[in-house]
mmCIF file with all atom_site columns, N, CA and C in Angstrom:
data_model
loop_
_atom_site.group_PDB
_atom_site.id
_atom_site.type_symbol
_atom_site.label_atom_id
_atom_site.label_alt_id
_atom_site.label_comp_id
_atom_site.label_asym_id
_atom_site.label_entity_id
_atom_site.label_seq_id
_atom_site.pdbx_PDB_ins_code
_atom_site.Cartn_x
_atom_site.Cartn_y
_atom_site.Cartn_z
_atom_site.occupancy
_atom_site.B_iso_or_equiv
_atom_site.pdbx_formal_charge
_atom_site.auth_seq_id
_atom_site.auth_comp_id
_atom_site.auth_asym_id
_atom_site.auth_atom_id
_atom_site.pdbx_PDB_model_num
ATOM 1   N N  . MET A 1 1  ? 124.498 110.235 114.655 1.00 71.00 ? 1  MET A N  1
ATOM 2   C CA . MET A 1 1  ? 123.738 111.434 113.857 1.00 71.00 ? 1  MET A CA 1
ATOM 3   C C  . MET A 1 1  ? 122.205 110.677 113.451 1.00 71.00 ? 1  MET A C  1
ATOM 4   N N  . ARG A 1 2  ? 121.320 111.478 113.524 1.00 84.00 ? 2  ARG A N  1
ATOM 5   C CA . ARG A 1 2  ? 119.991 111.072 113.201 1.00 84.00 ? 2  ARG A CA 1
ATOM 6   C C  . ARG A 1 2  ? 119.730 111.340 111.716 1.00 84.00 ? 2  ARG A C  1
ATOM 7   N N  . MET A 1 3  ? 119.274 110.508 111.077 1.00 93.00 ? 3  MET A N  1
ATOM 8   C CA . MET A 1 3  ? 118.810 110.625 109.769 1.00 93.00 ? 3  MET A CA 1
ATOM 9   C C  . MET A 1 3  ? 117.660 111.565 109.256 1.00 93.00 ? 3  MET A C  1
ATOM 10  N N  . VAL A 1 4  ? 117.722 112.078 108.096 1.00 96.00 ? 4  VAL A N  1
ATOM 11  C CA . VAL A 1 4  ? 116.408 112.726 107.700 1.00 96.00 ? 4  VAL A CA 1
ATOM 12  C C  . VAL A 1 4  ? 115.823 112.027 106.861 1.00 96.00 ? 4  VAL A C  1
ATOM 13  N N  . TYR A 1 5  ? 114.623 111.900 106.809 1.00 97.00 ? 5  TYR A N  1
ATOM 14  C CA . TYR A 1 5  ? 113.565 111.000 105.992 1.00 97.00 ? 5  TYR A CA 1
ATOM 15  C C  . TYR A 1 5  ? 112.564 111.967 105.443 1.00 97.00 ? 5  TYR A C  1
ATOM 16  N N  . ALA A 1 6  ? 112.297 111.659 104.155 1.00 98.00 ? 6  ALA A N  1
ATOM 17  C CA . ALA A 1 6  ? 111.249 112.319 103.318 1.00 98.00 ? 6  ALA A CA 1
ATOM 18  C C  . ALA A 1 6  ? 110.420 111.669 102.344 1.00 98.00 ? 6  ALA A C  1
ATOM 19  N N  . PHE A 1 7  ? 109.338 112.023 102.096 1.00 98.00 ? 7  PHE A N  1
ATOM 20  C CA . PHE A 1 7  ? 108.551 111.255 101.160 1.00 98.00 ? 7  PHE A CA 1
ATOM 21  C C  . PHE A 1 7  ? 108.246 112.173 99.754  1.00 98.00 ? 7  PHE A C  1
ATOM 22  N N  . VAL A 1 8  ? 108.591 111.442 98.776  1.00 98.00 ? 8  VAL A N  1
ATOM 23  C CA . VAL A 1 8  ? 108.384 112.214 97.531  1.00 98.00 ? 8  VAL A CA 1
ATOM 24  C C  . VAL A 1 8  ? 107.168 111.508 96.489  1.00 98.00 ? 8  VAL A C  1
ATOM 25  N N  . MET A 1 9  ? 106.256 112.442 96.351  1.00 98.00 ? 9  MET A N  1
ATOM 26  C CA . MET A 1 9  ? 105.183 112.097 95.385  1.00 98.00 ? 9  MET A CA 1
ATOM 27  C C  . MET A 1 9  ? 105.494 112.348 94.253  1.00 98.00 ? 9  MET A C  1
ATOM 28  N N  . ILE A 1 10 ? 105.264 111.365 93.249  1.00 98.00 ? 10 ILE A N  1
ATOM 29  C CA . ILE A 1 10 ? 105.617 111.617 91.699  1.00 98.00 ? 10 ILE A CA 1
ATOM 30  C C  . ILE A 1 10 ? 104.577 111.383 90.936  1.00 98.00 ? 10 ILE A C  1
ATOM 31  N N  . ASP A 1 11 ? 104.220 112.374 90.034  1.00 98.00 ? 11 ASP A N  1
ATOM 32  C CA . ASP A 1 11 ? 103.187 112.298 88.802  1.00 98.00 ? 11 ASP A CA 1
ATOM 33  C C  . ASP A 1 11 ? 103.989 111.595 87.821  1.00 98.00 ? 11 ASP A C  1
ATOM 34  N N  . VAL A 1 12 ? 103.751 110.585 86.955  1.00 98.00 ? 12 VAL A N  1
ATOM 35  C CA . VAL A 1 12 ? 104.447 110.275 85.928  1.00 98.00 ? 12 VAL A CA 1
ATOM 36  C C  . VAL A 1 12 ? 103.569 110.144 84.570  1.00 98.00 ? 12 VAL A C  1
ATOM 37  N N  . ALA A 1 13 ? 104.152 110.000 83.367  1.00 96.00 ? 13 ALA A N  1
ATOM 38  C CA . ALA A 1 13 ? 103.685 109.796 82.389  1.00 96.00 ? 13 ALA A CA 1
ATOM 39  C C  . ALA A 1 13 ? 102.838 108.496 82.213  1.00 96.00 ? 13 ALA A C  1
ATOM 40  N N  . THR A 1 14 ? 101.710 108.887 81.336  1.00 96.00 ? 14 THR A N  1
ATOM 41  C CA . THR A 1 14 ? 100.771 107.495 81.160  1.00 96.00 ? 14 THR A CA 1
ATOM 42  C C  . THR A 1 14 ? 101.279 106.395 80.855  1.00 96.00 ? 14 THR A C  1
ATOM 43  N N  . GLY A 1 15 ? 100.849 105.371 81.717  1.00 97.00 ? 15 GLY A N  1
ATOM 44  C CA . GLY A 1 15 ? 101.615 104.089 81.499  1.00 97.00 ? 15 GLY A CA 1
ATOM 45  C C  . GLY A 1 15 ? 102.790 103.645 81.809  1.00 97.00 ? 15 GLY A C  1
ATOM 46  N N  . MET A 1 16 ? 103.273 104.671 82.702  1.00 97.00 ? 16 MET A N  1
ATOM 47  C CA . MET A 1 16 ? 104.844 104.574 83.278  1.00 97.00 ? 16 MET A CA 1
ATOM 48  C C  . MET A 1 16 ? 104.847 104.377 84.719  1.00 97.00 ? 16 MET A C  1
ATOM 49  N N  . PRO A 1 17 ? 104.041 104.137 85.494  1.00 97.00 ? 17 PRO A N  1
ATOM 50  C CA . PRO A 1 17 ? 104.163 104.047 86.872  1.00 97.00 ? 17 PRO A CA 1
ATOM 51  C C  . PRO A 1 17 ? 104.954 102.978 87.369  1.00 97.00 ? 17 PRO A C  1
ATOM 52  N N  . ASP A 1 18 ? 104.814 101.540 86.673  1.00 98.00 ? 18 ASP A N  1
ATOM 53  C CA . ASP A 1 18 ? 105.722 100.540 87.232  1.00 98.00 ? 18 ASP A CA 1
ATOM 54  C C  . ASP A 1 18 ? 107.055 100.834 86.825  1.00 98.00 ? 18 ASP A C  1
ATOM 55  N N  . ALA A 1 19 ? 107.378 101.058 85.655  1.00 98.00 ? 19 ALA A N  1
ATOM 56  C CA . ALA A 1 19 ? 108.708 101.408 85.093  1.00 98.00 ? 19 ALA A CA 1
ATOM 57  C C  . ALA A 1 19 ? 109.538 102.429 85.859  1.00 98.00 ? 19 ALA A C  1
ATOM 58  N N  . VAL A 1 20 ? 108.754 103.739 86.312  1.00 98.00 ? 20 VAL A N  1
ATOM 59  C CA . VAL A 1 20 ? 109.337 104.917 87.059  1.00 98.00 ? 20 VAL A CA 1
ATOM 60  C C  . VAL A 1 20 ? 109.481 104.250 88.505  1.00 98.00 ? 20 VAL A C  1
ATOM 61  N N  . CYS A 1 21 ? 108.684 103.647 89.231  1.00 97.00 ? 21 CYS A N  1
ATOM 62  C CA . CYS A 1 21 ? 108.664 102.973 90.506  1.00 97.00 ? 21 CYS A CA 1
ATOM 63  C C  . CYS A 1 21 ? 109.967 102.226 90.485  1.00 97.00 ? 21 CYS A C  1
ATOM 64  N N  . GLU A 1 22 ? 110.223 101.007 89.636  1.00 98.00 ? 22 GLU A N  1
ATOM 65  C CA . GLU A 1 22 ? 111.230 100.140 89.413  1.00 98.00 ? 22 GLU A CA 1
ATOM 66  C C  . GLU A 1 22 ? 112.760 100.772 89.136  1.00 98.00 ? 22 GLU A C  1
ATOM 67  N N  . SER A 1 23 ? 112.809 101.863 88.572  1.00 97.00 ? 23 SER A N  1
ATOM 68  C CA . SER A 1 23 ? 114.037 102.841 88.183  1.00 97.00 ? 23 SER A CA 1
ATOM 69  C C  . SER A 1 23 ? 114.168 103.646 89.558  1.00 97.00 ? 23 SER A C  1
ATOM 70  N N  . VAL A 1 24 ? 113.357 103.973 90.327  1.00 98.00 ? 24 VAL A N  1
ATOM 71  C CA . VAL A 1 24 ? 113.471 104.887 91.240  1.00 98.00 ? 24 VAL A CA 1
ATOM 72  C C  . VAL A 1 24 ? 113.982 104.033 92.349  1.00 98.00 ? 24 VAL A C  1
ATOM 73  N N  . ARG A 1 25 ? 113.542 102.839 92.758  1.00 97.00 ? 25 ARG A N  1
ATOM 74  C CA . ARG A 1 25 ? 114.099 101.789 93.669  1.00 97.00 ? 25 ARG A CA 1
ATOM 75  C C  . ARG A 1 25 ? 115.660 101.713 93.367  1.00 97.00 ? 25 ARG A C  1
ATOM 76  N N  . GLY A 1 26 ? 116.411 102.011 92.227  1.00 96.00 ? 26 GLY A N  1
ATOM 77  C CA . GLY A 1 26 ? 117.731 101.947 92.103  1.00 96.00 ? 26 GLY A CA 1
ATOM 78  C C  . GLY A 1 26 ? 118.300 103.036 92.480  1.00 96.00 ? 26 GLY A C  1
ATOM 79  N N  . VAL A 1 27 ? 117.728 104.215 93.007  1.00 97.00 ? 27 VAL A N  1
ATOM 80  C CA . VAL A 1 27 ? 118.377 105.432 93.313  1.00 97.00 ? 27 VAL A CA 1
ATOM 81  C C  . VAL A 1 27 ? 118.998 105.278 94.749  1.00 97.00 ? 27 VAL A C  1
ATOM 82  N N  . GLU A 1 28 ? 120.398 105.624 94.902  1.00 95.00 ? 28 GLU A N  1
ATOM 83  C CA . GLU A 1 28 ? 121.058 105.578 96.227  1.00 95.00 ? 28 GLU A CA 1
ATOM 84  C C  . GLU A 1 28 ? 120.118 106.579 97.116  1.00 95.00 ? 28 GLU A C  1
ATOM 85  N N  . ASP A 1 29 ? 119.775 106.192 98.160  1.00 96.00 ? 29 ASP A N  1
ATOM 86  C CA . ASP A 1 29 ? 119.278 106.669 99.453  1.00 96.00 ? 29 ASP A CA 1
ATOM 87  C C  . ASP A 1 29 ? 117.709 106.563 99.464  1.00 96.00 ? 29 ASP A C  1
ATOM 88  N N  . VAL A 1 30 ? 117.092 105.827 98.338  1.00 97.00 ? 30 VAL A N  1
ATOM 89  C CA . VAL A 1 30 ? 115.769 105.317 98.267  1.00 97.00 ? 30 VAL A CA 1
ATOM 90  C C  . VAL A 1 30 ? 115.511 104.218 99.218  1.00 97.00 ? 30 VAL A C  1
ATOM 91  N N  . VAL A 1 31 ? 114.686 104.403 100.357 1.00 97.00 ? 31 VAL A N  1
ATOM 92  C CA . VAL A 1 31 ? 114.284 103.463 101.102 1.00 97.00 ? 31 VAL A CA 1
ATOM 93  C C  . VAL A 1 31 ? 113.143 102.469 100.639 1.00 97.00 ? 31 VAL A C  1
ATOM 94  N N  . GLU A 1 32 ? 112.085 102.982 100.263 1.00 98.00 ? 32 GLU A N  1
ATOM 95  C CA . GLU A 1 32 ? 111.080 102.272 99.554  1.00 98.00 ? 32 GLU A CA 1
ATOM 96  C C  . GLU A 1 32 ? 110.399 103.211 98.541  1.00 98.00 ? 32 GLU A C  1
ATOM 97  N N  . ALA A 1 33 ? 109.645 102.358 97.639  1.00 98.00 ? 33 ALA A N  1
ATOM 98  C CA . ALA A 1 33 ? 108.915 103.113 96.416  1.00 98.00 ? 33 ALA A CA 1
ATOM 99  C C  . ALA A 1 33 ? 107.716 102.055 96.152  1.00 98.00 ? 33 ALA A C  1
ATOM 100 N N  . HIS A 1 34 ? 106.775 102.793 95.916  1.00 98.00 ? 34 HIS A N  1
ATOM 101 C CA . HIS A 1 34 ? 105.533 102.091 95.700  1.00 98.00 ? 34 HIS A CA 1
ATOM 102 C C  . HIS A 1 34 ? 104.574 102.936 94.626  1.00 98.00 ? 34 HIS A C  1
ATOM 103 N N  . VAL A 1 35 ? 103.781 102.210 93.482  1.00 98.00 ? 35 VAL A N  1
ATOM 104 C CA . VAL A 1 35 ? 102.792 102.619 92.974  1.00 98.00 ? 35 VAL A CA 1
ATOM 105 C C  . VAL A 1 35 ? 101.616 102.735 93.661  1.00 98.00 ? 35 VAL A C  1
ATOM 106 N N  . ILE A 1 36 ? 100.902 104.046 93.691  1.00 98.00 ? 36 ILE A N  1
ATOM 107 C CA . ILE A 1 36 ? 99.784  104.196 94.568  1.00 98.00 ? 36 ILE A CA 1
ATOM 108 C C  . ILE A 1 36 ? 98.652  104.622 93.686  1.00 98.00 ? 36 ILE A C  1
ATOM 109 N N  . ALA A 1 37 ? 97.317  104.970 94.243  1.00 97.00 ? 37 ALA A N  1
ATOM 110 C CA . ALA A 1 37 ? 96.487  105.462 93.610  1.00 97.00 ? 37 ALA A CA 1
ATOM 111 C C  . ALA A 1 37 ? 96.137  106.719 94.233  1.00 97.00 ? 37 ALA A C  1
ATOM 112 N N  . GLY A 1 38 ? 95.768  107.753 93.520  1.00 96.00 ? 38 GLY A N  1
ATOM 113 C CA . GLY A 1 38 ? 95.397  109.118 93.991  1.00 96.00 ? 38 GLY A CA 1
ATOM 114 C C  . GLY A 1 38 ? 95.822  110.153 92.816  1.00 96.00 ? 38 GLY A C  1
ATOM 115 N N  . ASP A 1 39 ? 96.103  111.284 93.561  1.00 96.00 ? 39 ASP A N  1
ATOM 116 C CA . ASP A 1 39 ? 96.397  112.464 92.766  1.00 96.00 ? 39 ASP A CA 1
ATOM 117 C C  . ASP A 1 39 ? 97.980  112.348 92.283  1.00 96.00 ? 39 ASP A C  1
ATOM 118 N N  . PHE A 1 40 ? 98.678  111.172 92.986  1.00 98.00 ? 40 PHE A N  1
ATOM 119 C CA . PHE A 1 40 ? 99.944  110.986 92.451  1.00 98.00 ? 40 PHE A CA 1
ATOM 120 C C  . PHE A 1 40 ? 100.155 109.577 92.090  1.00 98.00 ? 40 PHE A C  1
ATOM 121 N N  . ASP A 1 41 ? 101.337 109.158 91.183  1.00 98.00 ? 41 ASP A N  1
ATOM 122 C CA . ASP A 1 41 ? 101.293 107.657 90.782  1.00 98.00 ? 41 ASP A CA 1
ATOM 123 C C  . ASP A 1 41 ? 102.149 106.838 91.512  1.00 98.00 ? 41 ASP A C  1
ATOM 124 N N  . VAL A 1 42 ? 103.439 107.615 92.028  1.00 98.00 ? 42 VAL A N  1
ATOM 125 C CA . VAL A 1 42 ? 104.331 106.893 92.991  1.00 98.00 ? 42 VAL A CA 1
ATOM 126 C C  . VAL A 1 42 ? 104.651 107.626 93.990  1.00 98.00 ? 42 VAL A C  1
ATOM 127 N N  . VAL A 1 43 ? 105.062 106.802 95.489  1.00 98.00 ? 43 VAL A N  1
ATOM 128 C CA . VAL A 1 43 ? 105.394 107.531 96.638  1.00 98.00 ? 43 VAL A CA 1
ATOM 129 C C  . VAL A 1 43 ? 106.602 106.658 96.640  1.00 98.00 ? 43 VAL A C  1
ATOM 130 N N  . VAL A 1 44 ? 107.614 107.656 97.031  1.00 98.00 ? 44 VAL A N  1
ATOM 131 C CA . VAL A 1 44 ? 109.054 107.305 97.251  1.00 98.00 ? 44 VAL A CA 1
ATOM 132 C C  . VAL A 1 44 ? 109.508 107.679 98.839  1.00 98.00 ? 44 VAL A C  1
ATOM 133 N N  . GLU A 1 45 ? 110.307 106.910 99.695  1.00 98.00 ? 45 GLU A N  1
ATOM 134 C CA . GLU A 1 45 ? 110.652 107.149 100.991 1.00 98.00 ? 45 GLU A CA 1
ATOM 135 C C  . GLU A 1 45 ? 112.209 107.242 100.766 1.00 98.00 ? 45 GLU A C  1
ATOM 136 N N  . LEU A 1 46 ? 112.806 108.592 101.113 1.00 97.00 ? 46 LEU A N  1
ATOM 137 C CA . LEU A 1 46 ? 114.287 108.669 100.795 1.00 97.00 ? 46 LEU A CA 1
ATOM 138 C C  . LEU A 1 46 ? 114.970 109.085 102.386 1.00 97.00 ? 46 LEU A C  1
ATOM 139 N N  . GLU A 1 47 ? 116.148 108.771 102.504 1.00 96.00 ? 47 GLU A N  1
ATOM 140 C CA . GLU A 1 47 ? 116.831 109.223 103.687 1.00 96.00 ? 47 GLU A CA 1
ATOM 141 C C  . GLU A 1 47 ? 117.985 109.770 103.451 1.00 96.00 ? 47 GLU A C  1
ATOM 142 N N  . GLY A 1 48 ? 118.788 110.736 104.248 1.00 95.00 ? 48 GLY A N  1
ATOM 143 C CA . GLY A 1 48 ? 119.776 111.287 103.858 1.00 95.00 ? 48 GLY A CA 1
ATOM 144 C C  . GLY A 1 48 ? 120.332 111.719 105.218 1.00 95.00 ? 48 GLY A C  1
ATOM 145 N N  . GLU A 1 49 ? 121.579 112.336 105.213 1.00 95.00 ? 49 GLU A N  1
ATOM 146 C CA . GLU A 1 49 ? 122.384 112.959 106.297 1.00 95.00 ? 49 GLU A CA 1
ATOM 147 C C  . GLU A 1 49 ? 121.668 114.466 106.846 1.00 95.00 ? 49 GLU A C  1
ATOM 148 N N  . ASN A 1 50 ? 121.218 115.048 105.802 1.00 94.00 ? 50 ASN A N  1
ATOM 149 C CA . ASN A 1 50 ? 120.349 116.191 106.133 1.00 94.00 ? 50 ASN A CA 1
ATOM 150 C C  . ASN A 1 50 ? 119.541 116.655 105.087 1.00 94.00 ? 50 ASN A C  1
ATOM 151 N N  . PRO A 1 51 ? 118.605 117.564 105.424 1.00 92.00 ? 51 PRO A N  1
ATOM 152 C CA . PRO A 1 51 ? 117.644 117.991 104.346 1.00 92.00 ? 51 PRO A CA 1
ATOM 153 C C  . PRO A 1 51 ? 118.302 118.083 102.936 1.00 92.00 ? 51 PRO A C  1
ATOM 154 N N  . HIS A 1 52 ? 119.286 119.009 102.887 1.00 94.00 ? 52 HIS A N  1
ATOM 155 C CA . HIS A 1 52 ? 119.940 119.215 101.723 1.00 94.00 ? 52 HIS A CA 1
ATOM 156 C C  . HIS A 1 52 ? 120.379 117.802 100.564 1.00 94.00 ? 52 HIS A C  1
ATOM 157 N N  . ASP A 1 53 ? 120.827 117.137 101.478 1.00 94.00 ? 53 ASP A N  1
ATOM 158 C CA . ASP A 1 53 ? 121.117 115.503 100.868 1.00 94.00 ? 53 ASP A CA 1
ATOM 159 C C  . ASP A 1 53 ? 119.551 114.964 100.222 1.00 94.00 ? 53 ASP A C  1
ATOM 160 N N  . VAL A 1 54 ? 118.645 115.001 100.869 1.00 95.00 ? 54 VAL A N  1
ATOM 161 C CA . VAL A 1 54 ? 117.418 114.406 100.286 1.00 95.00 ? 54 VAL A CA 1
ATOM 162 C C  . VAL A 1 54 ? 117.088 115.237 99.175  1.00 95.00 ? 54 VAL A C  1
ATOM 163 N N  . LEU A 1 55 ? 116.982 116.596 99.416  1.00 94.00 ? 55 LEU A N  1
ATOM 164 C CA . LEU A 1 55 ? 116.458 117.429 98.169  1.00 94.00 ? 55 LEU A CA 1
ATOM 165 C C  . LEU A 1 55 ? 117.522 117.240 96.777  1.00 94.00 ? 55 LEU A C  1
ATOM 166 N N  . SER A 1 56 ? 118.666 117.125 97.199  1.00 96.00 ? 56 SER A N  1
ATOM 167 C CA . SER A 1 56 ? 119.647 116.925 96.128  1.00 96.00 ? 56 SER A CA 1
ATOM 168 C C  . SER A 1 56 ? 119.505 115.660 95.430  1.00 96.00 ? 56 SER A C  1
ATOM 169 N N  . THR A 1 57 ? 119.178 114.477 96.133  1.00 96.00 ? 57 THR A N  1
ATOM 170 C CA . THR A 1 57 ? 118.672 113.132 95.598  1.00 96.00 ? 57 THR A CA 1
ATOM 171 C C  . THR A 1 57 ? 117.805 113.399 94.562  1.00 96.00 ? 57 THR A C  1
ATOM 172 N N  . VAL A 1 58 ? 116.657 114.194 95.031  1.00 97.00 ? 58 VAL A N  1
ATOM 173 C CA . VAL A 1 58 ? 115.305 114.380 94.434  1.00 97.00 ? 58 VAL A CA 1
ATOM 174 C C  . VAL A 1 58 ? 115.784 114.992 93.010  1.00 97.00 ? 58 VAL A C  1
ATOM 175 N N  . THR A 1 59 ? 116.267 116.174 93.225  1.00 96.00 ? 59 THR A N  1
ATOM 176 C CA . THR A 1 59 ? 116.554 117.152 91.971  1.00 96.00 ? 59 THR A CA 1
ATOM 177 C C  . THR A 1 59 ? 117.618 116.058 90.951  1.00 96.00 ? 59 THR A C  1
ATOM 178 N N  . ALA A 1 60 ? 118.603 115.549 91.272  1.00 96.00 ? 60 ALA A N  1
ATOM 179 C CA . ALA A 1 60 ? 119.597 115.082 90.472  1.00 96.00 ? 60 ALA A CA 1
ATOM 180 C C  . ALA A 1 60 ? 119.302 113.741 90.296  1.00 96.00 ? 60 ALA A C  1
ATOM 181 N N  . SER A 1 61 ? 118.488 112.781 90.773  1.00 97.00 ? 61 SER A N  1
ATOM 182 C CA . SER A 1 61 ? 118.474 111.583 90.687  1.00 97.00 ? 61 SER A CA 1
ATOM 183 C C  . SER A 1 61 ? 117.058 110.901 90.308  1.00 97.00 ? 61 SER A C  1
ATOM 184 N N  . VAL A 1 62 ? 116.063 111.677 91.022  1.00 97.00 ? 62 VAL A N  1
ATOM 185 C CA . VAL A 1 62 ? 114.438 111.034 90.790  1.00 97.00 ? 62 VAL A CA 1
ATOM 186 C C  . VAL A 1 62 ? 114.090 112.002 89.656  1.00 97.00 ? 62 VAL A C  1
ATOM 187 N N  . ARG A 1 63 ? 114.186 113.103 89.749  1.00 97.00 ? 63 ARG A N  1
ATOM 188 C CA . ARG A 1 63 ? 113.441 114.062 88.353  1.00 97.00 ? 63 ARG A CA 1
ATOM 189 C C  . ARG A 1 63 ? 114.127 113.957 87.053  1.00 97.00 ? 63 ARG A C  1
ATOM 190 N N  . SER A 1 64 ? 115.390 113.339 86.970  1.00 96.00 ? 64 SER A N  1
ATOM 191 C CA . SER A 1 64 ? 115.863 112.989 85.863  1.00 96.00 ? 64 SER A CA 1
ATOM 192 C C  . SER A 1 64 ? 115.498 111.705 85.158  1.00 96.00 ? 64 SER A C  1
ATOM 193 N N  . LEU A 1 65 ? 114.802 110.869 85.917  1.00 97.00 ? 65 LEU A N  1
ATOM 194 C CA . LEU A 1 65 ? 114.296 109.655 85.456  1.00 97.00 ? 65 LEU A CA 1
ATOM 195 C C  . LEU A 1 65 ? 113.317 109.877 84.326  1.00 97.00 ? 65 LEU A C  1
ATOM 196 N N  . GLU A 1 66 ? 113.344 108.832 83.288  1.00 96.00 ? 66 GLU A N  1
ATOM 197 C CA . GLU A 1 66 ? 112.340 108.807 82.246  1.00 96.00 ? 66 GLU A CA 1
ATOM 198 C C  . GLU A 1 66 ? 110.946 108.707 82.783  1.00 96.00 ? 66 GLU A C  1
ATOM 199 N N  . GLY A 1 67 ? 110.068 109.513 82.341  1.00 97.00 ? 67 GLY A N  1
ATOM 200 C CA . GLY A 1 67 ? 108.651 109.600 82.648  1.00 97.00 ? 67 GLY A CA 1
ATOM 201 C C  . GLY A 1 67 ? 108.338 110.288 84.082  1.00 97.00 ? 67 GLY A C  1
ATOM 202 N N  . VAL A 1 68 ? 109.203 110.925 84.479  1.00 98.00 ? 68 VAL A N  1
ATOM 203 C CA . VAL A 1 68 ? 108.743 111.322 85.769  1.00 98.00 ? 68 VAL A CA 1
ATOM 204 C C  . VAL A 1 68 ? 108.113 112.842 85.565  1.00 98.00 ? 68 VAL A C  1
ATOM 205 N N  . GLY A 1 69 ? 107.246 113.437 86.017  1.00 97.00 ? 69 GLY A N  1
ATOM 206 C CA . GLY A 1 69 ? 106.687 114.768 85.789  1.00 97.00 ? 69 GLY A CA 1
ATOM 207 C C  . GLY A 1 69 ? 106.834 115.523 87.073  1.00 97.00 ? 69 GLY A C  1
ATOM 208 N N  . THR A 1 70 ? 105.647 115.951 87.562  1.00 97.00 ? 70 THR A N  1
ATOM 209 C CA . THR A 1 70 ? 105.553 116.738 88.932  1.00 97.00 ? 70 THR A CA 1
ATOM 210 C C  . THR A 1 70 ? 106.095 116.076 90.046  1.00 97.00 ? 70 THR A C  1
ATOM 211 N N  . THR A 1 71 ? 106.686 116.227 90.881  1.00 97.00 ? 71 THR A N  1
ATOM 212 C CA . THR A 1 71 ? 107.198 115.823 92.125  1.00 97.00 ? 71 THR A CA 1
ATOM 213 C C  . THR A 1 71 ? 106.848 116.946 93.309  1.00 97.00 ? 71 THR A C  1
ATOM 214 N N  . ARG A 1 72 ? 106.393 116.240 94.447  1.00 98.00 ? 72 ARG A N  1
ATOM 215 C CA . ARG A 1 72 ? 106.252 117.008 95.564  1.00 98.00 ? 72 ARG A CA 1
ATOM 216 C C  . ARG A 1 72 ? 107.241 116.317 96.889  1.00 98.00 ? 72 ARG A C  1
ATOM 217 N N  . THR A 1 73 ? 107.878 117.041 97.600  1.00 97.00 ? 73 THR A N  1
ATOM 218 C CA . THR A 1 73 ? 108.633 116.531 98.643  1.00 97.00 ? 73 THR A CA 1
ATOM 219 C C  . THR A 1 73 ? 108.298 116.939 99.870  1.00 97.00 ? 73 THR A C  1
ATOM 220 N N  . TYR A 1 74 ? 108.099 116.031 100.821 1.00 97.00 ? 74 TYR A N  1
ATOM 221 C CA . TYR A 1 74 ? 107.512 116.206 102.155 1.00 97.00 ? 74 TYR A CA 1
ATOM 222 C C  . TYR A 1 74 ? 108.845 115.867 103.342 1.00 97.00 ? 74 TYR A C  1
ATOM 223 N N  . VAL A 1 75 ? 109.543 116.539 103.730 1.00 96.00 ? 75 VAL A N  1
ATOM 224 C CA . VAL A 1 75 ? 110.534 116.175 104.836 1.00 96.00 ? 75 VAL A CA 1
ATOM 225 C C  . VAL A 1 75 ? 109.862 115.946 106.143 1.00 96.00 ? 75 VAL A C  1
ATOM 226 N N  . CYS A 1 76 ? 110.256 114.899 106.688 1.00 95.00 ? 76 CYS A N  1
ATOM 227 C CA . CYS A 1 76 ? 109.788 114.534 108.078 1.00 95.00 ? 76 CYS A CA 1
ATOM 228 C C  . CYS A 1 76 ? 110.458 115.532 109.003 1.00 95.00 ? 76 CYS A C  1
ATOM 229 N N  . ILE A 1 77 ? 109.520 115.994 110.090 1.00 90.00 ? 77 ILE A N  1
ATOM 230 C CA . ILE A 1 77 ? 110.038 116.613 111.163 1.00 90.00 ? 77 ILE A CA 1
ATOM 231 C C  . ILE A 1 77 ? 110.187 115.840 112.502 1.00 90.00 ? 77 ILE A C  1
ATOM 232 N N  . ASP A 1 78 ? 109.840 114.809 112.616 1.00 84.00 ? 78 ASP A N  1
ATOM 233 C CA . ASP A 1 78 ? 109.874 114.054 114.023 1.00 84.00 ? 78 ASP A CA 1
ATOM 234 C C  . ASP A 1 78 ? 110.628 112.857 113.765 1.00 84.00 ? 78 ASP A C  1
#
C-alpha cells in the first residue's frame, strides 16, 4: 500500500517556533519538522495510510499543541 504524504504549514505564537517544532517532532506520523522563514513559522511533513489519517493527525495532535495558531495542510498527489 502506498503511503499518503502531506505538508503542514504552521503559524505559531511569538517566540514559540523552536518549542513548537520540537513538540511536533514527537507526534506520531511526523516525518520531519523545520522552523522556516516566510508567511509561516514551521513546516511539517506527515505520512499516513490515507488522507483521512493525515488530516486526523493534524486535527488531533498538531493543532492541540501549545503555541500553534493557523495551520494549512497540503496533501501530496504524486
